[in-house]
């Protein structure tokens, strides 16, 4: 079973239909019949698809990472691959947030709109979010994040889908399997066969449910938010989309052309199915099985690299989310009449880049990270309430950029490995 062009077309049709129908229903969102359709048709269809994909994330990540580590074969090579992957991800994230802040400083989306700070959304966010999980996340220190990488209970880590802990445990298992490889051919075969099973399930879900699931998720997002929210925060919306486009074309385009030695158009065409699902699900973790399969089949990235680099990227590579944080920080500073100093802007870049490590790839997590950034530079995190209305729509676009970055880096490392092997044969 393969991720093909026909599926891509069906997903695009589902996305367009969801945008159109959701936008038509949006002005009538307060009517009972529209709410019924949104809740019991759009939402149910979308959430069923999302649940089926999420159901497969933990087994796919665990099995893929183990096989990826075993496939690399040499712990030294694995360490080198890990360092390169982390380095690429942190650099592109820092570049992403820098681009975003420059765009926001030039276009000034928050100038002259200080009245937005007096909106009820700000007070609602302060009372409902900052005292709960968001507040707890803000108070979590970097050392705690590092300590939490190692799971004390792997069953709990899997039950809560703590991706960084699952990846850490899978790496340990993979290294141990390399060390005793001659004694466990049967165990390696079991992992390989399990991988075939879980990927078949993922691709079956994609084949039969992706288009209708994408329609449901996008339709409910546009019904609830719609273009009305976009009009109110038009320049903020434009700044985020423009920054995403610049990063996608210039940064990823350069990475693919000059480092992966491939045409960028070829890359985008091949990776389109995963980008479509990412747009509809707004979750790097949910789309991970499809992202990996698409990279392996369409972009010809070897499994040992894809299985290691892309799951790691779904956890620590948040370029699209970093762009939202950069624009939002400047936007909120402008609303508040505050000119950020060079040191504050550097703080935003560093903190957002570091905070991306260990952040869950689920919808809305960017807002938690944004609250941490705003607090660090002395801005009121409750101002996030202003952008919540359109965040679901922007979350779709930045998730598509997030996973595209993962695939781009995987392609680069795959090309480097190919060249290394060619030199070895020469």
Coordinates of C-alpha atoms in Angstrom, one line a residue:
X1 CA 0.0 0.0 0.0
X2 CA 1.5 3.3 -1.1
X3 CA 0.9 7.0 -0.5
X4 CA 0.1 8.0 -4.1
X5 CA -0.9 11.0 -6.2
X6 CA -4.6 10.1 -6.1
X7 CA -4.7 10.2 -2.3
X8 CA -3.0 13.6 -2.5
X9 CA -5.8 14.9 -4.8
X10 CA -8.5 13.5 -2.5
X11 CA -7.0 15.2 0.5
X12 CA -6.7 18.5 -1.3
X13 CA -10.4 18.2 -2.3
X14 CA -11.3 17.5 1.3
X15 CA -9.3 20.5 2.5
X16 CA -10.8 22.9 0.0
X17 CA -14.3 21.6 0.6
X18 CA -13.8 22.0 4.4
X19 CA -12.6 25.6 4.0
X20 CA -15.4 26.6 1.7
X21 CA -18.2 24.9 3.7
X22 CA -16.8 26.0 7.0
X23 CA -16.5 29.6 5.8
X24 CA -20.1 29.5 4.6
X25 CA -21.3 28.3 7.9
X26 CA -19.1 30.6 10.0
X27 CA -21.4 33.7 9.9
X28 CA -24.2 31.5 11.1
X29 CA -22.2 29.7 13.8
X30 CA -24.5 30.9 16.6
X31 CA -27.6 29.2 15.1
X32 CA -28.6 25.9 16.6
X33 CA -28.7 23.9 13.4
X34 CA -25.2 25.0 12.4
X35 CA -23.9 24.1 15.8
X36 CA -25.5 20.6 15.5
X37 CA -23.9 20.0 12.1
X38 CA -20.6 21.2 13.4
X39 CA -20.7 19.1 16.6
X40 CA -22.2 15.9 15.3
X41 CA -21.0 15.8 11.7
X42 CA -17.8 17.9 11.1
X43 CA -16.3 17.3 14.6
X44 CA -17.2 13.6 14.9
X45 CA -15.8 12.8 11.4
X46 CA -12.6 14.8 12.1
X47 CA -12.1 13.5 15.6
X48 CA -12.6 9.9 14.6
X49 CA -9.9 10.3 12.0
X50 CA -7.6 12.0 14.4
X51 CA -8.2 9.4 17.1
X52 CA -7.3 6.6 14.6
X53 CA -4.1 8.3 13.7
X54 CA -3.2 9.1 17.3
X55 CA -3.9 5.4 18.2
X56 CA -0.9 4.5 16.0
X57 CA 1.6 7.2 17.0
X58 CA 3.2 5.5 20.0
X59 CA 3.7 2.0 18.4
X60 CA 4.9 3.6 15.1
X61 CA 7.4 5.9 16.9
X62 CA 8.7 3.2 19.3
X63 CA 9.1 0.5 16.7
X64 CA 10.5 2.9 14.1
X65 CA 13.1 4.4 16.5
X66 CA 14.3 1.0 17.6
X67 CA 14.6 -0.2 14.0
X68 CA 16.3 3.1 13.0
X69 CA 18.9 2.7 15.7
X70 CA 19.5 -1.0 14.8
X71 CA 19.7 0.0 11.1
X72 CA 22.4 2.6 11.8
X73 CA 24.4 -0.3 13.3
X74 CA 27.2 1.6 14.9
X75 CA 26.6 3.6 18.2
X76 CA 29.3 6.1 17.1
X77 CA 27.5 6.7 13.8
X78 CA 24.2 7.0 15.8
X79 CA 25.8 9.6 18.0
X80 CA 27.0 11.5 15.0
X81 CA 23.6 11.3 13.4
X82 CA 21.9 12.5 16.6
X83 CA 24.2 15.5 17.0
X84 CA 23.8 16.5 13.3
X85 CA 20.0 16.2 13.6
X86 CA 19.8 18.2 16.8
X87 CA 22.1 20.9 15.3
X88 CA 20.1 21.3 12.1
X89 CA 16.9 21.5 14.0
X90 CA 18.1 24.1 16.5
X91 CA 19.7 26.3 13.8
X92 CA 16.5 26.2 11.5
X93 CA 14.3 27.0 14.6
X94 CA 16.5 30.0 15.5
X95 CA 16.4 31.2 11.8
X96 CA 12.6 30.8 11.8
X97 CA 11.9 32.9 14.8
X98 CA 14.4 35.6 13.6
X99 CA 12.6 35.8 10.2
X100 CA 9.3 36.1 12.0
X101 CA 10.5 39.0 14.3
X102 CA 12.0 40.9 11.4
X103 CA 8.7 40.6 9.4
X104 CA 6.7 41.7 12.4
X105 CA 9.0 44.7 13.1
X106 CA 8.8 45.8 9.4
X107 CA 5.0 45.3 9.0
X108 CA 4.1 46.4 12.6
X109 CA 0.8 44.4 13.0
X110 CA 0.1 45.7 16.5
X111 CA 0.7 49.4 16.0
X112 CA -2.5 51.4 16.7
X113 CA -4.5 48.5 18.0
X114 CA -3.9 48.8 21.8
X115 CA -7.7 48.6 22.4
X116 CA -7.4 44.9 21.8
X117 CA -5.7 44.5 25.2
X118 CA -9.0 45.6 26.9
X119 CA -11.0 42.7 25.2
X120 CA -12.8 40.1 27.3
X121 CA -10.6 37.4 25.7
X122 CA -7.6 38.7 27.6
X123 CA -9.3 38.4 31.0
X124 CA -10.8 35.0 30.1
X125 CA -7.4 33.7 29.2
X126 CA -5.9 35.1 32.4
X127 CA -8.6 33.5 34.6
X128 CA -9.0 30.2 32.8
X129 CA -5.5 29.3 31.4
X130 CA -2.8 31.0 33.5
X131 CA -4.0 29.2 36.7
X132 CA -4.0 25.8 35.1
X133 CA -1.8 23.7 32.8
X134 CA -0.4 26.7 31.0
X135 CA 0.7 28.2 34.3
X136 CA 2.4 25.0 35.3
X137 CA 4.2 24.8 32.0
X138 CA 5.5 28.4 32.4
X139 CA 7.0 27.5 35.7
X140 CA 8.8 24.4 34.4
X141 CA 12.5 25.1 34.3
X142 CA 15.0 24.0 31.6
X143 CA 16.8 21.6 34.0
X144 CA 13.4 19.9 34.7
X145 CA 12.9 19.5 31.0
X146 CA 16.3 17.8 30.6
X147 CA 15.6 15.5 33.6
X148 CA 12.2 14.5 32.2
X149 CA 13.8 13.2 29.0
X150 CA 14.6 9.9 30.8
X151 CA 11.3 8.1 31.8
X152 CA 11.0 6.7 35.3
X153 CA 8.0 4.7 34.1
X154 CA 7.9 3.7 30.4
X155 CA 4.4 2.4 30.6
X156 CA 3.2 5.8 31.9
X157 CA 5.2 7.6 29.2
X158 CA 3.5 5.5 26.5
X159 CA 0.1 5.9 28.0
X160 CA 0.5 9.7 28.1
X161 CA 2.3 9.8 24.7
X162 CA 5.3 11.5 26.1
X163 CA 7.3 11.4 22.9
X164 CA 10.7 12.5 24.1
X165 CA 10.6 9.8 26.8
X166 CA 9.5 7.2 24.3
X167 CA 12.2 8.2 21.9
X168 CA 14.9 8.0 24.7
X169 CA 13.7 4.5 25.8
X170 CA 13.6 3.3 22.2
X171 CA 17.2 4.5 21.6
X172 CA 18.3 2.6 24.7
X173 CA 16.6 -0.6 23.4
X174 CA 18.0 -0.1 19.9
X175 CA 21.6 0.3 21.3
X176 CA 21.2 -2.8 23.5
X177 CA 19.9 -4.8 20.4
X178 CA 23.0 -3.7 18.5
X179 CA 25.3 -4.9 21.3
X180 CA 23.7 -8.4 21.4
X181 CA 22.7 -8.5 17.7
X182 CA 24.0 -12.0 17.0
X183 CA 22.0 -13.5 19.9
X184 CA 18.6 -11.9 19.0
X185 CA 17.9 -12.4 15.3
X186 CA 14.3 -13.5 16.2
X187 CA 13.6 -10.3 18.2
X188 CA 14.9 -8.1 15.4
X189 CA 12.6 -10.0 13.0
X190 CA 9.6 -9.5 15.4
X191 CA 10.2 -5.7 15.3
X192 CA 10.5 -5.7 11.5
X193 CA 7.2 -7.7 11.2
X194 CA 5.5 -5.4 13.8
X195 CA 6.6 -2.4 11.7
X196 CA 5.0 -3.9 8.6
X197 CA 1.7 -4.4 10.5
X198 CA 1.5 -0.9 12.1
X199 CA 2.4 0.8 8.8
X200 CA -0.2 -1.2 7.0
X201 CA -2.8 0.0 9.5
X202 CA -1.6 3.6 9.1
X203 CA -1.8 3.5 5.3
X204 CA -5.2 1.8 5.4
X205 CA -6.5 4.7 7.6
X206 CA -5.0 7.1 5.1
X207 CA -6.5 5.4 2.1
X208 CA -10.0 5.1 3.4
X209 CA -10.4 8.0 5.9
X210 CA -7.9 10.8 5.2
X211 CA -9.9 12.8 2.8
X212 CA -13.2 12.8 4.8
X213 CA -11.2 13.3 8.0
X214 CA -9.4 16.3 6.6
X215 CA -12.7 17.7 5.5
X216 CA -14.2 17.3 9.0
X217 CA -11.3 18.9 10.8
X218 CA -11.0 21.8 8.5
X219 CA -14.7 22.4 8.3
X220 CA -15.1 22.6 12.1
X221 CA -12.1 24.9 12.4
X222 CA -13.4 27.4 9.8
X223 CA -17.0 27.2 11.1
X224 CA -15.8 28.1 14.6
X225 CA -13.2 30.7 13.6
X226 CA -13.8 31.6 10.0
X227 CA -12.7 34.7 8.2
X228 CA -14.3 37.1 10.6
X229 CA -11.5 36.5 13.1
X230 CA -8.9 36.8 10.4
X231 CA -10.3 40.3 9.4
X232 CA -10.0 41.5 13.0
X233 CA -6.3 40.5 13.2
X234 CA -5.5 40.8 9.5
X235 CA -2.0 42.1 9.7
X236 CA -1.0 39.6 12.4
X237 CA -2.4 36.8 10.2
X238 CA -0.5 38.1 7.2
X239 CA 2.8 38.4 9.1
X240 CA 2.6 34.8 10.3
X241 CA 1.7 33.4 6.8
X242 CA 4.4 35.6 5.1
X243 CA 7.0 34.4 7.6
X244 CA 6.1 30.8 7.1
X245 CA 6.2 31.2 3.3
X246 CA 9.7 32.9 3.5
X247 CA 11.0 30.2 5.7
X248 CA 9.5 27.4 3.6
X249 CA 10.8 28.7 0.3
X250 CA 14.1 30.3 1.2
X251 CA 15.4 28.2 4.1
X252 CA 14.0 24.8 3.2
X253 CA 14.4 25.5 -0.5
X254 CA 18.1 26.2 0.1
X255 CA 18.5 23.2 2.3
X256 CA 17.0 20.9 -0.3
X257 CA 18.8 22.4 -3.3
X258 CA 22.3 22.9 -1.8
X259 CA 22.6 20.3 0.9
X260 CA 20.2 17.5 -0.2
X261 CA 21.1 18.1 -3.9
X262 CA 17.4 17.8 -5.0
X263 CA 15.0 20.1 -6.8
X264 CA 12.7 21.9 -4.3
X265 CA 9.7 21.4 -6.6
X266 CA 10.3 17.7 -6.6
X267 CA 10.6 17.7 -2.8
X268 CA 7.3 19.6 -2.3
X269 CA 5.4 17.5 -4.8
X270 CA 6.6 14.3 -3.2
X271 CA 5.9 15.4 0.3
X272 CA 2.5 17.0 -0.4
X273 CA 0.3 14.1 1.0
X274 CA 1.9 14.5 4.4
X275 CA 1.6 18.3 4.3
X276 CA -2.1 18.0 3.5
X277 CA -2.7 15.7 6.5
X278 CA -0.6 18.0 8.8
X279 CA -2.7 21.0 7.7
X280 CA -6.0 19.2 8.7
X281 CA -4.8 17.6 12.0
X282 CA -2.6 20.5 13.3
X283 CA -0.5 17.8 15.0
X284 CA 3.1 16.9 14.2
X285 CA 2.7 13.7 16.2
X286 CA -0.5 12.6 14.6
X287 CA 0.9 13.0 11.0
X288 CA 4.2 11.4 11.9
X289 CA 3.4 7.9 10.5
X290 CA 2.2 9.4 7.2
X291 CA 5.2 11.8 7.2
X292 CA 7.7 9.0 7.6
X293 CA 6.0 6.8 5.0
X294 CA 5.8 9.7 2.5
X295 CA 9.5 10.5 3.0
X296 CA 10.6 6.9 2.6
X297 CA 8.4 6.1 -0.5
X298 CA 8.3 9.5 -2.3
X299 CA 11.5 11.2 -1.3
X300 CA 13.6 8.0 -1.2
X301 CA 14.9 8.6 2.4
X302 CA 16.2 5.3 3.8
X303 CA 14.3 3.9 6.7
X304 CA 17.1 3.9 9.2
X305 CA 17.4 7.7 8.8
X306 CA 13.7 8.5 8.4
X307 CA 12.9 6.4 11.4
X308 CA 15.3 8.3 13.6
X309 CA 15.3 11.8 12.3
X310 CA 11.5 12.4 11.7
X311 CA 10.2 11.2 15.1
X312 CA 12.9 13.3 16.8
X313 CA 11.8 16.3 14.7
X314 CA 8.1 15.8 15.6
X315 CA 9.2 16.4 19.2
X316 CA 12.0 19.0 19.0
X317 CA 11.7 20.7 15.6
X318 CA 9.1 23.5 15.8
X319 CA 10.0 26.0 13.1
X320 CA 6.4 26.9 12.3
X321 CA 5.6 27.3 16.0
X322 CA 8.7 29.4 16.5
X323 CA 7.5 31.7 13.7
X324 CA 4.1 32.2 15.4
X325 CA 5.9 33.0 18.7
X326 CA 8.2 35.5 17.1
X327 CA 5.4 37.4 15.3
X328 CA 3.1 37.1 18.4
X329 CA 5.8 38.5 20.8
X330 CA 6.4 41.5 18.6
X331 CA 2.7 42.0 18.0
X332 CA 1.8 41.9 21.7
X333 CA 4.8 44.3 22.5
X334 CA 3.4 46.7 19.9
X335 CA -0.1 46.5 21.4
X336 CA 1.4 47.3 24.8
X337 CA 3.4 50.2 23.4
X338 CA 6.7 48.6 24.3
X339 CA 9.8 48.6 22.1
X340 CA 11.7 45.4 22.6
X341 CA 15.4 45.9 23.2
X342 CA 18.0 43.9 21.2
X343 CA 18.7 41.9 24.3
X344 CA 15.0 41.1 24.8
X345 CA 14.8 40.0 21.1
X346 CA 17.8 37.7 21.5
X347 CA 16.2 36.3 24.7
X348 CA 13.1 35.5 22.6
X349 CA 15.1 33.7 19.9
X350 CA 17.2 31.7 22.5
X351 CA 14.3 30.8 24.8
X352 CA 11.9 29.8 22.0
X353 CA 14.6 27.7 20.4
X354 CA 15.5 25.9 23.6
X355 CA 11.8 25.5 24.6
X356 CA 11.1 23.7 21.4
X357 CA 13.0 20.7 22.9
X358 CA 10.5 18.3 24.5
X359 CA 7.4 20.2 23.4
X360 CA 4.6 17.9 22.5
X361 CA 3.5 17.9 18.9
X362 CA -0.2 18.4 19.6
X363 CA -2.7 21.1 18.6
X364 CA -2.4 24.4 20.5
X365 CA 0.9 23.6 22.3
X366 CA 2.5 26.7 20.7
X367 CA 0.4 28.9 22.9
X368 CA 1.9 27.3 26.0
X369 CA 5.4 27.9 24.7
X370 CA 4.4 31.5 23.8
X371 CA 3.3 32.1 27.4
X372 CA 6.8 31.1 28.6
X373 CA 8.4 33.5 26.1
X374 CA 6.2 36.5 26.9
X375 CA 6.8 36.0 30.6
X376 CA 10.6 35.9 30.1
X377 CA 10.6 39.3 28.4
X378 CA 8.1 41.0 30.8
X379 CA 5.0 41.0 28.6
X380 CA 1.6 39.9 29.9
X381 CA 0.9 36.3 28.8
X382 CA -2.8 36.9 29.2
X383 CA -2.6 38.9 25.9
X384 CA -2.5 35.5 24.2
X385 CA -6.3 35.6 24.5
X386 CA -6.4 38.1 21.7
X387 CA -5.0 35.6 19.1
X388 CA -6.7 32.5 20.3
X389 CA -9.6 33.0 17.9
X390 CA -7.4 32.5 14.8
X391 CA -4.8 30.3 16.3
X392 CA -6.5 27.0 15.2
X393 CA -6.3 28.3 11.6
X394 CA -2.6 29.3 11.9
X395 CA -1.8 26.1 13.7
X396 CA -2.7 24.2 10.6
X397 CA -0.2 26.1 8.4
X398 CA 2.6 26.0 10.9
X399 CA 2.2 22.3 11.5
X400 CA 2.6 21.7 7.8
X401 CA 5.8 23.8 7.9
X402 CA 7.0 21.9 11.0
X403 CA 6.9 18.5 9.4
X404 CA 8.3 19.8 6.1
X405 CA 11.4 20.8 8.1
X406 CA 11.7 17.3 9.5
X407 CA 11.6 15.8 6.0
X408 CA 14.0 18.3 4.6
X409 CA 16.6 17.6 7.3
X410 CA 16.0 13.8 6.8
X411 CA 16.7 14.3 3.1
X412 CA 19.9 16.2 3.8
X413 CA 21.2 13.5 6.2
X414 CA 20.2 10.8 3.7
X415 CA 22.2 12.5 1.0
X416 CA 25.2 12.9 3.3
X417 CA 25.0 9.2 4.1
X418 CA 24.8 8.3 0.4
X419 CA 27.9 10.3 -0.4
X420 CA 29.8 8.8 2.5
X421 CA 29.0 5.3 1.3
X422 CA 30.0 6.2 -2.3
X423 CA 33.4 7.5 -1.1
X424 CA 33.8 4.3 0.9
X425 CA 33.3 2.2 -2.2
X426 CA 35.6 4.4 -4.4

